[in-house]
Amino acid sequence: QVQLVESGGGSVQAGGSLRLSCAASEYLSCMSWFRQAPGKEREGVAAINTGRGTTYYADSVKGRFTISQDNARNTLYLQMNNLKPEDTAMYFCAGGHLFCYGVPEPTAINYWGQGTQVTVSS
């Protein structure tokens, strides 16, 4: 069973930055970040093909968020800059056995972390 543990969430004012980390017991072919706001569906934010390092982003975060990995430490990161109140959500680290060719759908995910809260105030 793959274990994913997120950290780095918190509260920040609009325009601020946060970096999320995800410690993985092992890397899968596609690692990604999702978020879910109250009353909304879970949505993919960013993904990375761990072998090639190819990255993908949702339009809503493109240019503001950066997904990266430290293969030596089996750690996934999400650098979030210029945060907006609409970025407020629970953020989840996720892993899938299949390669991703874009931000995956939740149905393509095999393993989820427990989530970390990000709150952006205006």
mmCIF file of N, CA and C in Angstrom:
data_model
loop_
_atom_site.group_PDB
_atom_site.id
_atom_site.type_symbol
_atom_site.label_atom_id
_atom_site.label_comp_id
_atom_site.label_asym_id
_atom_site.label_seq_id
_atom_site.Cartn_x
_atom_site.Cartn_y
_atom_site.Cartn_z
ATOM 1 N N GLN A 1 0.841 -1.186 0.000
ATOM 2 C CA GLN A 1 0.000 0.000 0.000
ATOM 3 C C GLN A 1 0.883 1.245 0.000
ATOM 4 N N VAL A 2 0.696 2.108 -0.984
ATOM 5 C CA VAL A 2 1.479 3.334 -1.074
ATOM 6 C C VAL A 2 0.947 4.349 -0.069
ATOM 7 N N GLN A 3 1.858 4.966 0.655
ATOM 8 C CA GLN A 3 1.493 5.991 1.634
ATOM 9 C C GLN A 3 1.897 7.355 1.107
ATOM 10 N N LEU A 4 0.972 8.313 1.170
ATOM 11 C CA LEU A 4 1.225 9.680 0.736
ATOM 12 C C LEU A 4 0.876 10.613 1.892
ATOM 13 N N VAL A 5 1.829 11.448 2.295
ATOM 14 C CA VAL A 5 1.620 12.338 3.435
ATOM 15 C C VAL A 5 1.939 13.769 3.028
ATOM 16 N N GLU A 6 0.903 14.608 3.041
ATOM 17 C CA GLU A 6 1.079 16.010 2.654
ATOM 18 C C GLU A 6 1.456 16.878 3.855
ATOM 19 N N SER A 7 2.093 17.989 3.552
ATOM 20 C CA SER A 7 2.384 19.010 4.561
ATOM 21 C C SER A 7 2.536 20.342 3.848
ATOM 22 N N GLY A 8 2.516 21.426 4.632
ATOM 23 C CA GLY A 8 2.789 22.731 4.066
ATOM 24 C C GLY A 8 1.591 23.626 3.853
ATOM 25 N N GLY A 9 0.396 23.135 4.144
ATOM 26 C CA GLY A 9 -0.769 23.985 4.000
ATOM 27 C C GLY A 9 -0.790 25.070 5.068
ATOM 28 N N GLY A 10 -1.738 25.979 4.948
ATOM 29 C CA GLY A 10 -1.854 27.042 5.933
ATOM 30 C C GLY A 10 -2.722 28.164 5.417
ATOM 31 N N SER A 11 -2.655 29.291 6.107
ATOM 32 C CA SER A 11 -3.436 30.469 5.738
ATOM 33 C C SER A 11 -2.508 31.557 5.238
ATOM 34 N N VAL A 12 -2.938 32.240 4.184
ATOM 35 C CA VAL A 12 -2.128 33.288 3.582
ATOM 36 C C VAL A 12 -3.049 34.330 2.972
ATOM 37 N N GLN A 13 -2.561 35.528 2.835
ATOM 38 C CA GLN A 13 -3.335 36.574 2.178
ATOM 39 C C GLN A 13 -3.196 36.462 0.668
ATOM 40 N N ALA A 14 -4.164 36.999 -0.019
ATOM 41 C CA ALA A 14 -4.133 36.994 -1.479
ATOM 42 C C ALA A 14 -2.826 37.615 -1.970
ATOM 43 N N GLY A 15 -2.251 36.980 -2.981
ATOM 44 C CA GLY A 15 -0.962 37.420 -3.503
ATOM 45 C C GLY A 15 0.218 36.726 -2.873
ATOM 46 N N GLY A 16 -0.018 36.000 -1.801
ATOM 47 C CA GLY A 16 1.049 35.304 -1.105
ATOM 48 C C GLY A 16 1.387 33.969 -1.739
ATOM 49 N N SER A 17 2.306 33.259 -1.097
ATOM 50 C CA SER A 17 2.796 31.986 -1.619
ATOM 51 C C SER A 17 2.794 30.918 -0.529
ATOM 52 N N LEU A 18 2.656 29.672 -0.970
ATOM 53 C CA LEU A 18 2.803 28.512 -0.105
ATOM 54 C C LEU A 18 3.450 27.403 -0.909
ATOM 55 N N ARG A 19 4.151 26.500 -0.215
ATOM 56 C CA ARG A 19 4.680 25.320 -0.884
ATOM 57 C C ARG A 19 4.186 24.091 -0.156
ATOM 58 N N LEU A 20 3.517 23.229 -0.901
ATOM 59 C CA LEU A 20 3.050 21.966 -0.364
ATOM 60 C C LEU A 20 4.078 20.881 -0.666
ATOM 61 N N SER A 21 4.191 19.942 0.262
ATOM 62 C CA SER A 21 5.069 18.793 0.076
ATOM 63 C C SER A 21 4.270 17.517 0.257
ATOM 64 N N CYS A 22 4.718 16.478 -0.424
ATOM 65 C CA CYS A 22 4.076 15.165 -0.300
ATOM 66 C C CYS A 22 5.174 14.116 -0.213
ATOM 67 N N ALA A 23 5.282 13.493 0.937
ATOM 68 C CA ALA A 23 6.246 12.411 1.120
ATOM 69 C C ALA A 23 5.584 11.103 0.711
ATOM 70 N N ALA A 24 6.172 10.437 -0.260
ATOM 71 C CA ALA A 24 5.593 9.209 -0.802
ATOM 72 C C ALA A 24 6.438 8.012 -0.411
ATOM 73 N N SER A 25 5.781 6.920 -0.055
ATOM 74 C CA SER A 25 6.519 5.700 0.267
ATOM 75 C C SER A 25 7.137 5.100 -0.996
ATOM 76 N N GLU A 26 6.541 5.387 -2.137
ATOM 77 C CA GLU A 26 7.130 5.058 -3.422
ATOM 78 C C GLU A 26 6.504 5.958 -4.477
ATOM 79 N N TYR A 27 7.257 6.146 -5.558
ATOM 80 C CA TYR A 27 6.735 6.961 -6.641
ATOM 81 C C TYR A 27 5.947 6.082 -7.609
ATOM 82 N N LEU A 28 4.884 6.629 -8.128
ATOM 83 C CA LEU A 28 4.106 5.970 -9.158
ATOM 84 C C LEU A 28 4.336 6.688 -10.479
ATOM 85 N N SER A 29 3.797 6.151 -11.551
ATOM 86 C CA SER A 29 4.071 6.703 -12.883
ATOM 87 C C SER A 29 3.604 8.147 -13.015
ATOM 88 N N CYS A 30 2.481 8.442 -12.409
ATOM 89 C CA CYS A 30 1.944 9.796 -12.463
ATOM 90 C C CYS A 30 1.651 10.259 -11.044
ATOM 91 N N MET A 31 2.249 11.376 -10.650
ATOM 92 C CA MET A 31 1.965 11.971 -9.352
ATOM 93 C C MET A 31 1.284 13.314 -9.602
ATOM 94 N N SER A 32 0.317 13.636 -8.764
ATOM 95 C CA SER A 32 -0.453 14.839 -9.036
ATOM 96 C C SER A 32 -0.983 15.472 -7.749
ATOM 97 N N TRP A 33 -1.492 16.672 -7.921
ATOM 98 C CA TRP A 33 -2.150 17.405 -6.847
ATOM 99 C C TRP A 33 -3.587 17.684 -7.268
ATOM 100 N N PHE A 34 -4.491 17.454 -6.350
ATOM 101 C CA PHE A 34 -5.900 17.772 -6.527
ATOM 102 C C PHE A 34 -6.318 18.730 -5.425
ATOM 103 N N ARG A 35 -7.467 19.351 -5.610
ATOM 104 C CA ARG A 35 -8.029 20.176 -4.542
ATOM 105 C C ARG A 35 -9.545 20.037 -4.544
ATOM 106 N N GLN A 36 -10.100 20.282 -3.373
ATOM 107 C CA GLN A 36 -11.550 20.214 -3.241
ATOM 108 C C GLN A 36 -12.008 21.289 -2.282
ATOM 109 N N ALA A 37 -12.836 22.192 -2.780
ATOM 110 C CA ALA A 37 -13.431 23.239 -1.959
ATOM 111 C C ALA A 37 -14.780 22.751 -1.448
ATOM 112 N N PRO A 38 -15.269 23.302 -0.337
ATOM 113 C CA PRO A 38 -16.563 22.873 0.202
ATOM 114 C C PRO A 38 -17.676 23.000 -0.834
ATOM 115 N N GLY A 39 -18.441 21.931 -1.009
ATOM 116 C CA GLY A 39 -19.554 21.945 -1.927
ATOM 117 C C GLY A 39 -19.183 21.781 -3.389
ATOM 118 N N LYS A 40 -17.905 21.579 -3.657
ATOM 119 C CA LYS A 40 -17.457 21.427 -5.040
ATOM 120 C C LYS A 40 -16.811 20.063 -5.250
ATOM 121 N N GLU A 41 -16.713 19.655 -6.507
ATOM 122 C CA GLU A 41 -16.080 18.396 -6.838
ATOM 123 C C GLU A 41 -14.550 18.529 -6.740
ATOM 124 N N ARG A 42 -13.932 17.389 -6.522
ATOM 125 C CA ARG A 42 -12.480 17.373 -6.483
ATOM 126 C C ARG A 42 -11.944 17.606 -7.895
ATOM 127 N N GLU A 43 -10.968 18.482 -8.015
ATOM 128 C CA GLU A 43 -10.429 18.814 -9.331
ATOM 129 C C GLU A 43 -8.913 18.676 -9.348
ATOM 130 N N GLY A 44 -8.408 18.233 -10.494
ATOM 131 C CA GLY A 44 -6.965 18.130 -10.655
ATOM 132 C C GLY A 44 -6.354 19.506 -10.860
ATOM 133 N N VAL A 45 -5.223 19.726 -10.250
ATOM 134 C CA VAL A 45 -4.529 21.009 -10.311
ATOM 135 C C VAL A 45 -3.268 20.906 -11.147
ATOM 136 N N ALA A 46 -2.464 19.885 -10.887
ATOM 137 C CA ALA A 46 -1.191 19.724 -11.588
ATOM 138 C C ALA A 46 -0.774 18.268 -11.521
ATOM 139 N N ALA A 47 0.020 17.859 -12.505
ATOM 140 C CA ALA A 47 0.478 16.471 -12.546
ATOM 141 C C ALA A 47 1.871 16.410 -13.161
ATOM 142 N N ILE A 48 2.582 15.325 -12.850
ATOM 143 C CA ILE A 48 3.912 15.132 -13.395
ATOM 144 C C ILE A 48 4.123 13.660 -13.717
ATOM 145 N N ASN A 49 4.643 13.384 -14.905
ATOM 146 C CA ASN A 49 5.101 12.043 -15.237
ATOM 147 C C ASN A 49 6.449 11.865 -14.561
ATOM 148 N N THR A 50 6.531 10.994 -13.585
ATOM 149 C CA THR A 50 7.722 10.937 -12.749
ATOM 150 C C THR A 50 8.957 10.456 -13.501
ATOM 151 N N GLY A 51 8.773 9.662 -14.537
ATOM 152 C CA GLY A 51 9.921 9.188 -15.288
ATOM 153 C C GLY A 51 10.526 10.262 -16.180
ATOM 154 N N ARG A 52 9.692 10.976 -16.898
ATOM 155 C CA ARG A 52 10.167 11.974 -17.863
ATOM 156 C C ARG A 52 10.198 13.378 -17.285
ATOM 157 N N GLY A 53 9.465 13.602 -16.206
ATOM 158 C CA GLY A 53 9.409 14.934 -15.631
ATOM 159 C C GLY A 53 8.472 15.879 -16.346
ATOM 160 N N THR A 54 7.673 15.359 -17.260
ATOM 161 C CA THR A 54 6.711 16.198 -17.988
ATOM 162 C C THR A 54 5.626 16.659 -17.035
ATOM 163 N N THR A 55 5.294 17.943 -17.105
ATOM 164 C CA THR A 55 4.308 18.512 -16.183
ATOM 165 C C THR A 55 3.073 19.007 -16.917
ATOM 166 N N TYR A 56 1.967 19.020 -16.196
ATOM 167 C CA TYR A 56 0.683 19.450 -16.733
ATOM 168 C C TYR A 56 -0.022 20.284 -15.672
ATOM 169 N N TYR A 57 -0.814 21.270 -16.125
ATOM 170 C CA TYR A 57 -1.500 22.152 -15.193
ATOM 171 C C TYR A 57 -2.924 22.430 -15.644
ATOM 172 N N ALA A 58 -3.798 22.622 -14.677
ATOM 173 C CA ALA A 58 -5.133 23.126 -14.964
ATOM 174 C C ALA A 58 -5.005 24.590 -15.373
ATOM 175 N N ASP A 59 -5.895 25.023 -16.252
ATOM 176 C CA ASP A 59 -5.837 26.409 -16.735
ATOM 177 C C ASP A 59 -5.922 27.411 -15.595
ATOM 178 N N SER A 60 -6.657 27.069 -14.556
ATOM 179 C CA SER A 60 -6.887 28.003 -13.454
ATOM 180 C C SER A 60 -5.620 28.317 -12.656
ATOM 181 N N VAL A 61 -4.599 27.473 -12.770
ATOM 182 C CA VAL A 61 -3.387 27.692 -11.979
ATOM 183 C C VAL A 61 -2.147 27.877 -12.841
ATOM 184 N N LYS A 62 -2.303 27.740 -14.142
ATOM 185 C CA LYS A 62 -1.157 27.825 -15.039
ATOM 186 C C LYS A 62 -0.465 29.192 -14.886
ATOM 187 N N GLY A 63 0.840 29.156 -14.753
ATOM 188 C CA GLY A 63 1.602 30.391 -14.577
ATOM 189 C C GLY A 63 1.759 30.814 -13.124
ATOM 190 N N ARG A 64 0.993 30.194 -12.226
ATOM 191 C CA ARG A 64 1.070 30.548 -10.801
ATOM 192 C C ARG A 64 1.598 29.379 -9.957
ATOM 193 N N PHE A 65 1.247 28.152 -10.323
ATOM 194 C CA PHE A 65 1.649 26.964 -9.577
ATOM 195 C C PHE A 65 2.721 26.205 -10.352
ATOM 196 N N THR A 66 3.619 25.560 -9.609
ATOM 197 C CA THR A 66 4.649 24.730 -10.201
ATOM 198 C C THR A 66 4.746 23.409 -9.451
ATOM 199 N N ILE A 67 4.596 22.310 -10.189
ATOM 200 C CA ILE A 67 4.760 20.980 -9.600
ATOM 201 C C ILE A 67 6.187 20.514 -9.870
ATOM 202 N N SER A 68 6.782 19.890 -8.877
ATOM 203 C CA SER A 68 8.147 19.386 -9.049
ATOM 204 C C SER A 68 8.346 18.162 -8.165
ATOM 205 N N GLN A 69 9.462 17.480 -8.378
ATOM 206 C CA GLN A 69 9.720 16.256 -7.622
ATOM 207 C C GLN A 69 11.184 16.182 -7.235
ATOM 208 N N ASP A 70 11.425 15.521 -6.121
ATOM 209 C CA ASP A 70 12.776 15.186 -5.689
ATOM 210 C C ASP A 70 12.821 13.666 -5.650
ATOM 211 N N ASN A 71 13.347 13.084 -6.717
ATOM 212 C CA ASN A 71 13.320 11.626 -6.836
ATOM 213 C C ASN A 71 14.113 10.945 -5.729
ATOM 214 N N ALA A 72 15.202 11.584 -5.325
ATOM 215 C CA ALA A 72 16.045 10.972 -4.297
ATOM 216 C C ALA A 72 15.300 10.846 -2.977
ATOM 217 N N ARG A 73 14.382 11.751 -2.724
ATOM 218 C CA ARG A 73 13.650 11.754 -1.458
ATOM 219 C C ARG A 73 12.211 11.296 -1.600
ATOM 220 N N ASN A 74 11.833 10.877 -2.825
ATOM 221 C CA ASN A 74 10.441 10.474 -3.060
ATOM 222 C C ASN A 74 9.480 11.548 -2.547
ATOM 223 N N THR A 75 9.761 12.780 -2.887
ATOM 224 C CA THR A 75 8.944 13.887 -2.415
ATOM 225 C C THR A 75 8.422 14.695 -3.594
ATOM 226 N N LEU A 76 7.160 14.998 -3.528
ATOM 227 C CA LEU A 76 6.484 15.801 -4.535
ATOM 228 C C LEU A 76 6.191 17.168 -3.943
ATOM 229 N N TYR A 77 6.319 18.205 -4.760
ATOM 230 C CA TYR A 77 6.074 19.562 -4.285
ATOM 231 C C TYR A 77 5.043 20.265 -5.158
ATOM 232 N N LEU A 78 4.395 21.261 -4.563
ATOM 233 C CA LEU A 78 3.552 22.176 -5.319
ATOM 234 C C LEU A 78 3.843 23.574 -4.802
ATOM 235 N N GLN A 79 4.558 24.351 -5.602
ATOM 236 C CA GLN A 79 4.821 25.752 -5.273
ATOM 237 C C GLN A 79 3.661 26.587 -5.792
ATOM 238 N N MET A 80 3.025 27.316 -4.888
ATOM 239 C CA MET A 80 1.852 28.106 -5.253
ATOM 240 C C MET A 80 2.151 29.571 -5.014
ATOM 241 N N ASN A 81 2.162 30.343 -6.091
ATOM 242 C CA ASN A 81 2.435 31.779 -6.015
ATOM 243 C C ASN A 81 1.209 32.575 -6.420
ATOM 244 N N ASN A 82 1.195 33.831 -6.051
ATOM 245 C CA ASN A 82 0.088 34.726 -6.392
ATOM 246 C C ASN A 82 -1.260 34.070 -6.070
ATOM 247 N N LEU A 83 -1.375 33.573 -4.868
ATOM 248 C CA LEU A 83 -2.583 32.859 -4.468
ATOM 249 C C LEU A 83 -3.793 33.782 -4.441
ATOM 250 N N LYS A 84 -4.940 33.199 -4.789
ATOM 251 C CA LYS A 84 -6.210 33.925 -4.848
ATOM 252 C C LYS A 84 -7.193 33.285 -3.881
ATOM 253 N N PRO A 85 -8.198 34.044 -3.432
ATOM 254 C CA PRO A 85 -9.198 33.444 -2.530
ATOM 255 C C PRO A 85 -9.851 32.196 -3.120
ATOM 256 N N GLU A 86 -10.007 32.143 -4.431
ATOM 257 C CA GLU A 86 -10.625 30.972 -5.061
ATOM 258 C C GLU A 86 -9.730 29.741 -5.052
ATOM 259 N N ASP A 87 -8.480 29.893 -4.616
ATOM 260 C CA ASP A 87 -7.590 28.740 -4.439
ATOM 261 C C ASP A 87 -7.824 28.044 -3.104
ATOM 262 N N THR A 88 -8.654 28.630 -2.258
ATOM 263 C CA THR A 88 -8.951 28.037 -0.957
ATOM 264 C C THR A 88 -9.602 26.672 -1.132
ATOM 265 N N ALA A 89 -8.999 25.650 -0.536
ATOM 266 C CA ALA A 89 -9.493 24.279 -0.679
ATOM 267 C C ALA A 89 -8.630 23.348 0.159
ATOM 268 N N MET A 90 -9.088 22.109 0.256
ATOM 269 C CA MET A 90 -8.245 21.043 0.775
ATOM 270 C C MET A 90 -7.448 20.506 -0.411
ATOM 271 N N TYR A 91 -6.148 20.408 -0.244
ATOM 272 C CA TYR A 91 -5.273 19.939 -1.321
ATOM 273 C C TYR A 91 -4.802 18.522 -1.019
ATOM 274 N N PHE A 92 -4.873 17.672 -2.044
ATOM 275 C CA PHE A 92 -4.532 16.260 -1.900
ATOM 276 C C PHE A 92 -3.409 15.873 -2.844
ATOM 277 N N CYS A 93 -2.469 15.131 -2.322
ATOM 278 C CA CYS A 93 -1.463 14.476 -3.139
ATOM 279 C C CYS A 93 -2.067 13.173 -3.650
ATOM 280 N N ALA A 94 -1.725 12.797 -4.890
ATOM 281 C CA ALA A 94 -2.328 11.610 -5.475
ATOM 282 C C ALA A 94 -1.333 10.897 -6.378
ATOM 283 N N GLY A 95 -1.495 9.588 -6.493
ATOM 284 C CA GLY A 95 -0.612 8.807 -7.344
ATOM 285 C C GLY A 95 -1.377 7.788 -8.165
ATOM 286 N N GLY A 96 -0.920 7.578 -9.401
ATOM 287 C CA GLY A 96 -1.567 6.614 -10.272
ATOM 288 C C GLY A 96 -0.546 5.724 -10.960
ATOM 289 N N HIS A 97 -0.946 4.490 -11.255
ATOM 290 C CA HIS A 97 -0.057 3.531 -11.901
ATOM 291 C C HIS A 97 0.168 3.853 -13.373
ATOM 292 N N LEU A 98 -0.785 4.522 -14.004
ATOM 293 C CA LEU A 98 -0.682 4.792 -15.435
ATOM 294 C C LEU A 98 0.011 6.141 -15.669
ATOM 295 N N PHE A 99 0.713 6.227 -16.795
ATOM 296 C CA PHE A 99 1.301 7.505 -17.182
ATOM 297 C C PHE A 99 0.178 8.512 -17.403
ATOM 298 N N CYS A 100 0.460 9.774 -17.087
ATOM 299 C CA CYS A 100 -0.534 10.804 -17.341
ATOM 300 C C CYS A 100 -0.098 11.619 -18.553
ATOM 301 N N TYR A 101 -1.092 11.983 -19.354
ATOM 302 C CA TYR A 101 -0.846 12.805 -20.537
ATOM 303 C C TYR A 101 -1.581 14.128 -20.420
ATOM 304 N N GLY A 102 -1.878 14.485 -19.215
ATOM 305 C CA GLY A 102 -2.576 15.704 -18.857
ATOM 306 C C GLY A 102 -2.908 15.589 -17.379
ATOM 307 N N VAL A 103 -3.604 16.555 -16.836
ATOM 308 C CA VAL A 103 -4.044 16.452 -15.451
ATOM 309 C C VAL A 103 -5.087 15.333 -15.380
ATOM 310 N N PRO A 104 -4.867 14.318 -14.571
ATOM 311 C CA PRO A 104 -5.769 13.159 -14.598
ATOM 312 C C PRO A 104 -7.118 13.437 -13.942
ATOM 313 N N GLU A 105 -8.073 12.606 -14.266
ATOM 314 C CA GLU A 105 -9.365 12.618 -13.590
ATOM 315 C C GLU A 105 -9.238 11.859 -12.267
ATOM 316 N N PRO A 106 -10.060 12.187 -11.279
ATOM 317 C CA PRO A 106 -9.983 11.465 -10.004
ATOM 318 C C PRO A 106 -10.125 9.956 -10.154
ATOM 319 N N THR A 107 -10.850 9.513 -11.181
ATOM 320 C CA THR A 107 -11.042 8.074 -11.380
ATOM 321 C C THR A 107 -9.764 7.363 -11.780
ATOM 322 N N ALA A 108 -8.749 8.118 -12.226
ATOM 323 C CA ALA A 108 -7.478 7.514 -12.641
ATOM 324 C C ALA A 108 -6.504 7.374 -11.475
ATOM 325 N N ILE A 109 -6.898 7.838 -10.309
ATOM 326 C CA ILE A 109 -6.006 7.834 -9.161
ATOM 327 C C ILE A 109 -6.136 6.533 -8.372
ATOM 328 N N ASN A 110 -4.976 5.970 -8.005
ATOM 329 C CA ASN A 110 -4.957 4.738 -7.221
ATOM 330 C C ASN A 110 -4.749 5.011 -5.717
ATOM 331 N N TYR A 111 -4.035 6.094 -5.409
ATOM 332 C CA TYR A 111 -3.717 6.372 -4.009
ATOM 333 C C TYR A 111 -3.880 7.868 -3.722
ATOM 334 N N TRP A 112 -4.422 8.157 -2.528
ATOM 335 C CA TRP A 112 -4.648 9.538 -2.099
ATOM 336 C C TRP A 112 -3.962 9.796 -0.761
ATOM 337 N N GLY A 113 -3.495 11.029 -0.584
ATOM 338 C CA GLY A 113 -3.059 11.454 0.729
ATOM 339 C C GLY A 113 -4.258 11.899 1.546
ATOM 340 N N GLN A 114 -3.999 12.315 2.768
ATOM 341 C CA GLN A 114 -5.095 12.683 3.665
ATOM 342 C C GLN A 114 -5.541 14.124 3.472
ATOM 343 N N GLY A 115 -4.744 14.925 2.796
ATOM 344 C CA GLY A 115 -5.102 16.304 2.491
ATOM 345 C C GLY A 115 -4.494 17.312 3.437
ATOM 346 N N THR A 116 -4.299 18.524 2.930
ATOM 347 C CA THR A 116 -3.804 19.635 3.738
ATOM 348 C C THR A 116 -4.573 20.883 3.313
ATOM 349 N N GLN A 117 -5.008 21.663 4.289
ATOM 350 C CA GLN A 117 -5.880 22.803 4.016
ATOM 351 C C GLN A 117 -5.082 24.028 3.602
ATOM 352 N N VAL A 118 -5.547 24.683 2.554
ATOM 353 C CA VAL A 118 -5.000 25.963 2.108
ATOM 354 C C VAL A 118 -6.127 26.986 2.144
ATOM 355 N N THR A 119 -5.910 28.078 2.863
ATOM 356 C CA THR A 119 -6.907 29.129 2.977
ATOM 357 C C THR A 119 -6.280 30.453 2.555
ATOM 358 N N VAL A 120 -6.909 31.107 1.587
ATOM 359 C CA VAL A 120 -6.414 32.376 1.073
ATOM 360 C C VAL A 120 -7.456 33.453 1.361
ATOM 361 N N SER A 121 -7.063 34.462 2.091
ATOM 362 C CA SER A 121 -7.982 35.535 2.449
ATOM 363 C C SER A 121 -7.737 36.758 1.569
ATOM 364 N N SER A 122 -8.815 37.492 1.342
ATOM 365 C CA SER A 122 -8.707 38.667 0.468
ATOM 366 C C SER A 122 -8.302 39.898 1.241
#
